[in-house]
PDB file of C-alpha atoms in Angstrom:
ATOM      1  CA  UNK A   1     289.556  62.734 217.177  1.00  0.00           C
ATOM      2  CA  UNK A   2     286.717  60.221 217.321  1.00  0.00           C
ATOM      3  CA  UNK A   3     286.015  60.030 213.562  1.00  0.00           C
ATOM      4  CA  UNK A   4     282.491  58.829 212.735  1.00  0.00           C
ATOM      5  CA  UNK A   5     280.497  57.764 215.794  1.00  0.00           C
ATOM      6  CA  UNK A   6     277.285  55.781 215.527  1.00  0.00           C
ATOM      7  CA  UNK A   7     274.871  55.112 218.367  1.00  0.00           C
ATOM      8  CA  UNK A   8     273.448  52.768 219.422  1.00  0.00           C
ATOM      9  CA  UNK A   9     275.580  49.785 218.359  1.00  0.00           C
ATOM     10  CA  UNK A  10     272.660  47.361 218.733  1.00  0.00           C
ATOM     11  CA  UNK A  11     268.910  47.836 218.873  1.00  0.00           C
ATOM     12  CA  UNK A  12     265.858  45.596 218.861  1.00  0.00           C
ATOM     13  CA  UNK A  13     262.515  47.123 217.933  1.00  0.00           C
ATOM     14  CA  UNK A  14     258.982  45.894 217.548  1.00  0.00           C
ATOM     15  CA  UNK A  15     257.130  46.364 214.276  1.00  0.00           C
ATOM     16  CA  UNK A  16     255.587  49.821 214.131  1.00  0.00           C
ATOM     17  CA  UNK A  17     257.951  51.462 216.588  1.00  0.00           C
ATOM     18  CA  UNK A  18     259.977  54.492 215.560  1.00  0.00           C
ATOM     19  CA  UNK A  19     263.540  55.314 216.419  1.00  0.00           C
ATOM     20  CA  UNK A  20     266.472  57.489 215.452  1.00  0.00           C
ATOM     21  CA  UNK A  21     269.931  56.199 214.623  1.00  0.00           C
ATOM     22  CA  UNK A  22     272.528  58.764 215.522  1.00  0.00           C
ATOM     23  CA  UNK A  23     275.634  59.655 213.515  1.00  0.00           C
ATOM     24  CA  UNK A  24     278.186  62.278 214.449  1.00  0.00           C
ATOM     25  CA  UNK A  25     281.544  63.223 212.996  1.00  0.00           C
ATOM     26  CA  UNK A  26     284.140  65.570 214.402  1.00  0.00           C
ATOM     27  CA  UNK A  27     286.185  66.100 211.233  1.00  0.00           C
ATOM     28  CA  UNK A  28     284.199  69.049 209.840  1.00  0.00           C
ATOM     29  CA  UNK A  29     283.123  66.879 206.922  1.00  0.00           C
ATOM     30  CA  UNK A  30     280.717  68.335 204.411  1.00  0.00           C
ATOM     31  CA  UNK A  31     279.419  65.075 202.956  1.00  0.00           C
ATOM     32  CA  UNK A  32     277.561  62.500 205.068  1.00  0.00           C
ATOM     33  CA  UNK A  33     275.600  59.443 204.070  1.00  0.00           C
ATOM     34  CA  UNK A  34     273.679  56.446 205.385  1.00  0.00           C
ATOM     35  CA  UNK A  35     273.941  52.920 203.994  1.00  0.00           C
ATOM     36  CA  UNK A  36     272.385  49.626 204.889  1.00  0.00           C
ATOM     37  CA  UNK A  37     274.128  46.312 204.473  1.00  0.00           C
ATOM     38  CA  UNK A  38     272.127  43.151 203.989  1.00  0.00           C
ATOM     39  CA  UNK A  39     273.536  39.658 203.376  1.00  0.00           C
ATOM     40  CA  UNK A  40     274.582  39.288 199.740  1.00  0.00           C
ATOM     41  CA  UNK A  41     273.488  42.826 198.893  1.00  0.00           C
ATOM     42  CA  UNK A  42     276.549  44.915 199.631  1.00  0.00           C
ATOM     43  CA  UNK A  43     276.093  48.506 200.748  1.00  0.00           C
ATOM     44  CA  UNK A  44     273.019  50.355 199.555  1.00  0.00           C
ATOM     45  CA  UNK A  45     272.666  54.106 199.907  1.00  0.00           C
ATOM     46  CA  UNK A  46     269.635  55.336 201.864  1.00  0.00           C
ATOM     47  CA  UNK A  47     270.077  59.121 202.105  1.00  0.00           C
ATOM     48  CA  UNK A  48     272.944  61.544 201.856  1.00  0.00           C
ATOM     49  CA  UNK A  49     273.802  65.186 202.489  1.00  0.00           C
ATOM     50  CA  UNK A  50     276.355  67.651 201.166  1.00  0.00           C
ATOM     51  CA  UNK A  51     275.949  70.148 203.983  1.00  0.00           C
ATOM     52  CA  UNK A  52     273.594  71.552 206.580  1.00  0.00           C
ATOM     53  CA  UNK A  53     270.094  71.772 205.155  1.00  0.00           C
ATOM     54  CA  UNK A  54     270.884  69.821 201.958  1.00  0.00           C
ATOM     55  CA  UNK A  55     269.861  66.181 201.678  1.00  0.00           C
ATOM     56  CA  UNK A  56     268.906  63.813 198.896  1.00  0.00           C
ATOM     57  CA  UNK A  57     267.572  60.304 198.490  1.00  0.00           C
ATOM     58  CA  UNK A  58     269.692  57.352 197.623  1.00  0.00           C
ATOM     59  CA  UNK A  59     268.793  53.935 196.320  1.00  0.00           C
ATOM     60  CA  UNK A  60     266.524  52.718 199.158  1.00  0.00           C
ATOM     61  CA  UNK A  61     264.988  55.764 200.927  1.00  0.00           C
ATOM     62  CA  UNK A  62     261.473  54.455 201.655  1.00  0.00           C
ATOM     63  CA  UNK A  63     260.647  54.260 205.351  1.00  0.00           C
ATOM     64  CA  UNK A  64     263.507  56.538 206.386  1.00  0.00           C
ATOM     65  CA  UNK A  65     263.842  60.265 207.026  1.00  0.00           C
ATOM     66  CA  UNK A  66     266.926  62.409 207.480  1.00  0.00           C
ATOM     67  CA  UNK A  67     267.752  65.989 208.320  1.00  0.00           C
ATOM     68  CA  UNK A  68     271.032  67.880 208.570  1.00  0.00           C
ATOM     69  CA  UNK A  69     270.738  70.821 210.927  1.00  0.00           C
ATOM     70  CA  UNK A  70     274.455  70.917 211.808  1.00  0.00           C
ATOM     71  CA  UNK A  71     277.650  69.924 210.015  1.00  0.00           C
ATOM     72  CA  UNK A  72     278.454  67.336 212.702  1.00  0.00           C
ATOM     73  CA  UNK A  73     275.219  65.350 212.962  1.00  0.00           C
ATOM     74  CA  UNK A  74     273.196  63.348 210.459  1.00  0.00           C
ATOM     75  CA  UNK A  75     270.468  61.300 212.206  1.00  0.00           C
ATOM     76  CA  UNK A  76     268.461  58.624 210.411  1.00  0.00           C
ATOM     77  CA  UNK A  77     264.847  58.197 211.478  1.00  0.00           C
ATOM     78  CA  UNK A  78     262.777  55.056 211.032  1.00  0.00           C
ATOM     79  CA  UNK A  79     259.188  56.238 210.970  1.00  0.00           C
ATOM     80  CA  UNK A  80     257.391  52.918 211.549  1.00  0.00           C
ATOM     81  CA  UNK A  81     259.788  49.987 211.791  1.00  0.00           C
ATOM     82  CA  UNK A  82     259.167  46.936 209.590  1.00  0.00           C
ATOM     83  CA  UNK A  83     260.916  43.523 209.642  1.00  0.00           C
ATOM     84  CA  UNK A  84     262.354  44.340 206.183  1.00  0.00           C
ATOM     85  CA  UNK A  85     264.386  47.081 207.853  1.00  0.00           C
ATOM     86  CA  UNK A  86     266.355  44.554 209.885  1.00  0.00           C
ATOM     87  CA  UNK A  87     269.889  45.296 208.753  1.00  0.00           C
ATOM     88  CA  UNK A  88     273.242  46.752 209.661  1.00  0.00           C
ATOM     89  CA  UNK A  89     273.321  50.511 209.141  1.00  0.00           C
ATOM     90  CA  UNK A  90     276.501  52.425 208.388  1.00  0.00           C
ATOM     91  CA  UNK A  91     277.063  56.150 208.442  1.00  0.00           C
ATOM     92  CA  UNK A  92     279.910  57.621 206.403  1.00  0.00           C
ATOM     93  CA  UNK A  93     281.438  61.032 205.855  1.00  0.00           C
ATOM     94  CA  UNK A  94     284.024  62.793 203.742  1.00  0.00           C
ATOM     95  CA  UNK A  95     285.414  66.296 203.717  1.00  0.00           C
ATOM     96  CA  UNK A  96     284.084  67.070 200.296  1.00  0.00           C
ATOM     97  CA  UNK A  97     282.319  65.277 197.489  1.00  0.00           C
ATOM     98  CA  UNK A  98     282.937  67.769 194.703  1.00  0.00           C
ATOM     99  CA  UNK A  99     286.648  67.223 195.265  1.00  0.00           C
ATOM    100  CA  UNK A 100     287.322  63.510 195.550  1.00  0.00           C
ATOM    101  CA  UNK A 101     287.779  62.295 199.117  1.00  0.00           C
ATOM    102  CA  UNK A 102     287.219  58.702 200.256  1.00  0.00           C
ATOM    103  CA  UNK A 103     284.477  58.274 202.818  1.00  0.00           C
ATOM    104  CA  UNK A 104     285.148  57.297 206.424  1.00  0.00           C
ATOM    105  CA  UNK A 105     282.693  54.844 207.933  1.00  0.00           C
ATOM    106  CA  UNK A 106     281.395  54.345 211.444  1.00  0.00           C
ATOM    107  CA  UNK A 107     281.284  50.872 212.984  1.00  0.00           C
ATOM    108  CA  UNK A 108     277.588  50.411 212.309  1.00  0.00           C
ATOM    109  CA  UNK A 109     274.294  49.949 214.125  1.00  0.00           C
ATOM    110  CA  UNK A 110     272.845  46.452 214.111  1.00  0.00           C
ATOM    111  CA  UNK A 111     269.079  46.749 214.057  1.00  0.00           C
ATOM    112  CA  UNK A 112     266.565  43.934 214.460  1.00  0.00           C
ATOM    113  CA  UNK A 113     262.852  44.448 213.923  1.00  0.00           C
ATOM    114  CA  UNK A 114     260.601  41.795 215.444  1.00  0.00           C
TER     115      UNK A 114
ATOM    116  CA  UNK B   1     270.072  47.481 188.172  1.00  0.00           C
ATOM    117  CA  UNK B   2     273.548  47.056 189.609  1.00  0.00           C
ATOM    118  CA  UNK B   3     276.063  49.497 188.204  1.00  0.00           C
ATOM    119  CA  UNK B   4     279.000  47.947 190.073  1.00  0.00           C
ATOM    120  CA  UNK B   5     279.345  44.176 190.105  1.00  0.00           C
ATOM    121  CA  UNK B   6     281.586  41.807 191.968  1.00  0.00           C
ATOM    122  CA  UNK B   7     280.787  38.428 190.503  1.00  0.00           C
ATOM    123  CA  UNK B   8     282.903  36.342 192.860  1.00  0.00           C
ATOM    124  CA  UNK B   9     281.396  36.159 196.343  1.00  0.00           C
ATOM    125  CA  UNK B  10     284.490  34.454 197.726  1.00  0.00           C
ATOM    126  CA  UNK B  11     288.174  33.880 197.043  1.00  0.00           C
ATOM    127  CA  UNK B  12     290.613  31.633 198.885  1.00  0.00           C
ATOM    128  CA  UNK B  13     294.383  32.141 198.541  1.00  0.00           C
ATOM    129  CA  UNK B  14     297.431  30.716 200.227  1.00  0.00           C
ATOM    130  CA  UNK B  15     299.595  33.046 202.283  1.00  0.00           C
ATOM    131  CA  UNK B  16     302.407  34.598 200.224  1.00  0.00           C
ATOM    132  CA  UNK B  17     300.600  34.246 196.915  1.00  0.00           C
ATOM    133  CA  UNK B  18     298.776  36.895 194.924  1.00  0.00           C
ATOM    134  CA  UNK B  19     295.121  37.702 195.531  1.00  0.00           C
ATOM    135  CA  UNK B  20     293.211  39.186 192.606  1.00  0.00           C
ATOM    136  CA  UNK B  21     289.773  40.636 193.248  1.00  0.00           C
ATOM    137  CA  UNK B  22     287.684  41.706 190.285  1.00  0.00           C
ATOM    138  CA  UNK B  23     285.008  44.304 189.690  1.00  0.00           C
ATOM    139  CA  UNK B  24     282.962  45.305 186.647  1.00  0.00           C
ATOM    140  CA  UNK B  25     280.933  48.455 186.102  1.00  0.00           C
ATOM    141  CA  UNK B  26     278.411  49.676 183.573  1.00  0.00           C
ATOM    142  CA  UNK B  27     278.441  53.476 183.875  1.00  0.00           C
ATOM    143  CA  UNK B  28     281.147  55.119 181.773  1.00  0.00           C
ATOM    144  CA  UNK B  29     280.643  58.413 183.662  1.00  0.00           C
ATOM    145  CA  UNK B  30     282.194  57.157 186.922  1.00  0.00           C
ATOM    146  CA  UNK B  31     285.223  59.296 187.705  1.00  0.00           C
ATOM    147  CA  UNK B  32     286.821  57.492 190.658  1.00  0.00           C
ATOM    148  CA  UNK B  33     286.952  53.876 191.737  1.00  0.00           C
ATOM    149  CA  UNK B  34     287.669  52.714 195.265  1.00  0.00           C
ATOM    150  CA  UNK B  35     288.297  49.558 197.218  1.00  0.00           C
ATOM    151  CA  UNK B  36     287.167  49.164 200.806  1.00  0.00           C
ATOM    152  CA  UNK B  37     288.062  46.404 203.229  1.00  0.00           C
ATOM    153  CA  UNK B  38     285.672  45.242 205.939  1.00  0.00           C
ATOM    154  CA  UNK B  39     286.262  43.078 208.973  1.00  0.00           C
ATOM    155  CA  UNK B  40     283.315  41.546 210.891  1.00  0.00           C
ATOM    156  CA  UNK B  41     281.585  43.924 213.320  1.00  0.00           C
ATOM    157  CA  UNK B  42     283.500  46.916 211.950  1.00  0.00           C
ATOM    158  CA  UNK B  43     282.783  49.568 209.365  1.00  0.00           C
ATOM    159  CA  UNK B  44     284.398  49.477 205.912  1.00  0.00           C
ATOM    160  CA  UNK B  45     287.891  50.955 205.748  1.00  0.00           C
ATOM    161  CA  UNK B  46     289.195  52.755 202.674  1.00  0.00           C
ATOM    162  CA  UNK B  47     292.033  50.846 201.037  1.00  0.00           C
ATOM    163  CA  UNK B  48     292.983  52.370 197.689  1.00  0.00           C
ATOM    164  CA  UNK B  49     291.476  54.386 194.849  1.00  0.00           C
ATOM    165  CA  UNK B  50     292.105  55.196 191.214  1.00  0.00           C
ATOM    166  CA  UNK B  51     291.036  58.048 188.996  1.00  0.00           C
ATOM    167  CA  UNK B  52     289.311  57.197 185.730  1.00  0.00           C
ATOM    168  CA  UNK B  53     292.120  58.931 183.846  1.00  0.00           C
ATOM    169  CA  UNK B  54     294.715  56.461 185.131  1.00  0.00           C
ATOM    170  CA  UNK B  55     295.174  52.749 184.580  1.00  0.00           C
ATOM    171  CA  UNK B  56     297.181  51.790 187.651  1.00  0.00           C
ATOM    172  CA  UNK B  57     297.675  52.911 191.211  1.00  0.00           C
ATOM    173  CA  UNK B  58     299.963  51.240 193.718  1.00  0.00           C
ATOM    174  CA  UNK B  59     300.202  51.482 197.494  1.00  0.00           C
ATOM    175  CA  UNK B  60     302.536  49.020 199.146  1.00  0.00           C
ATOM    176  CA  UNK B  61     301.197  45.499 198.677  1.00  0.00           C
ATOM    177  CA  UNK B  62     298.010  46.781 197.009  1.00  0.00           C
ATOM    178  CA  UNK B  63     297.683  47.683 193.341  1.00  0.00           C
ATOM    179  CA  UNK B  64     294.507  48.625 191.515  1.00  0.00           C
ATOM    180  CA  UNK B  65     294.285  48.273 187.740  1.00  0.00           C
ATOM    181  CA  UNK B  66     291.638  49.974 185.620  1.00  0.00           C
ATOM    182  CA  UNK B  67     290.661  48.870 182.121  1.00  0.00           C
ATOM    183  CA  UNK B  68     288.206  51.493 180.881  1.00  0.00           C
ATOM    184  CA  UNK B  69     287.519  49.862 177.548  1.00  0.00           C
ATOM    185  CA  UNK B  70     286.413  46.693 179.334  1.00  0.00           C
ATOM    186  CA  UNK B  71     284.816  48.620 182.228  1.00  0.00           C
ATOM    187  CA  UNK B  72     286.772  46.428 184.589  1.00  0.00           C
ATOM    188  CA  UNK B  73     289.008  46.985 187.574  1.00  0.00           C
ATOM    189  CA  UNK B  74     290.968  44.642 189.759  1.00  0.00           C
ATOM    190  CA  UNK B  75     292.746  44.757 193.088  1.00  0.00           C
ATOM    191  CA  UNK B  76     296.007  42.835 193.422  1.00  0.00           C
ATOM    192  CA  UNK B  77     297.398  42.005 196.851  1.00  0.00           C
ATOM    193  CA  UNK B  78     300.985  40.754 196.825  1.00  0.00           C
ATOM    194  CA  UNK B  79     302.002  38.957 198.945  1.00  0.00           C
ATOM    195  CA  UNK B  80     298.750  37.956 200.617  1.00  0.00           C
ATOM    196  CA  UNK B  81     298.753  37.705 204.403  1.00  0.00           C
ATOM    197  CA  UNK B  82     296.279  36.052 206.809  1.00  0.00           C
ATOM    198  CA  UNK B  83     295.398  39.531 208.145  1.00  0.00           C
ATOM    199  CA  UNK B  84     294.089  40.392 204.671  1.00  0.00           C
ATOM    200  CA  UNK B  85     291.172  38.007 205.229  1.00  0.00           C
ATOM    201  CA  UNK B  86     288.118  40.269 205.037  1.00  0.00           C
ATOM    202  CA  UNK B  87     285.296  41.313 202.738  1.00  0.00           C
ATOM    203  CA  UNK B  88     286.444  43.633 199.957  1.00  0.00           C
ATOM    204  CA  UNK B  89     284.009  46.074 198.403  1.00  0.00           C
ATOM    205  CA  UNK B  90     284.510  47.755 195.071  1.00  0.00           C
ATOM    206  CA  UNK B  91     282.899  51.198 194.739  1.00  0.00           C
ATOM    207  CA  UNK B  92     282.566  53.798 192.012  1.00  0.00           C
ATOM    208  CA  UNK B  93     281.792  57.497 192.244  1.00  0.00           C
ATOM    209  CA  UNK B  94     279.368  59.386 190.045  1.00  0.00           C
ATOM    210  CA  UNK B  95     280.500  62.992 190.033  1.00  0.00           C
ATOM    211  CA  UNK B  96     278.206  65.880 191.025  1.00  0.00           C
ATOM    212  CA  UNK B  97     276.401  67.048 187.908  1.00  0.00           C
ATOM    213  CA  UNK B  98     273.754  69.776 187.732  1.00  0.00           C
ATOM    214  CA  UNK B  99     271.168  69.106 190.423  1.00  0.00           C
ATOM    215  CA  UNK B 100     272.556  65.622 191.106  1.00  0.00           C
ATOM    216  CA  UNK B 101     274.727  65.624 194.197  1.00  0.00           C
ATOM    217  CA  UNK B 102     276.880  62.666 193.268  1.00  0.00           C
ATOM    218  CA  UNK B 103     277.223  59.390 195.151  1.00  0.00           C
ATOM    219  CA  UNK B 104     279.069  56.142 195.561  1.00  0.00           C
ATOM    220  CA  UNK B 105     277.856  52.853 194.123  1.00  0.00           C
ATOM    221  CA  UNK B 106     279.036  49.670 195.834  1.00  0.00           C
ATOM    222  CA  UNK B 107     279.433  46.114 194.661  1.00  0.00           C
ATOM    223  CA  UNK B 108     278.187  43.241 196.789  1.00  0.00           C
ATOM    224  CA  UNK B 109     281.619  42.356 198.095  1.00  0.00           C
ATOM    225  CA  UNK B 110     284.091  39.462 197.862  1.00  0.00           C
ATOM    226  CA  UNK B 111     285.089  37.476 200.943  1.00  0.00           C
ATOM    227  CA  UNK B 112     288.859  36.913 200.784  1.00  0.00           C
ATOM    228  CA  UNK B 113     290.322  34.133 202.908  1.00  0.00           C
ATOM    229  CA  UNK B 114     294.097  33.859 203.137  1.00  0.00           C
ATOM    230  CA  UNK B 115     295.202  30.569 204.615  1.00  0.00           C
ATOM    231  CA  UNK B 116     298.642  29.722 206.038  1.00  0.00           C
TER     232      UNK B 116
END
């Protein structure tokens, strides 16, 4: 049981490049979400999903796309990387959101945009 | 507009004493409140939660108190240990409602340092 797995752990991009941050969970969790953590800002929600084919925007969605084609995977796409997107990105999941379940987090992807 | 606030960025406590971390919120419709603990280079780990219909929940050394009239919650750690040194995030859940899926709102975190 691997829990929530994020890849890569580190990435350096140039401004304008695109990339996909991967997130996978093996717990058959319905609810998945992406957060970014910046110094002094806590965790801010980017996008989230309550099941395959259902996604919604969070607090800071601009510049990011998501899709949920399977229960297990919830990739986050940066369309055209900007220095303001330098951050640590966390993926989280929980079995259900309608019934309260605390979210499990991955160990993060540290992304630097030059 | 922050709906969950942790006004103390840091707290330093001696080993064996009580640590009290505070959190304030503005949305009276939150139905659950959670505390997460985060070590450097790791993801946040769930610590303890409380339903909005309760005023206290205890799990070993950790107790969360909820004061709904003041829109305030606190996490008590007794006794504090050096391994408790980490960033603690307060979070609150807005329940699914109509077309809104529901989500967690996080505070900015409090760095707890427990010294020997």
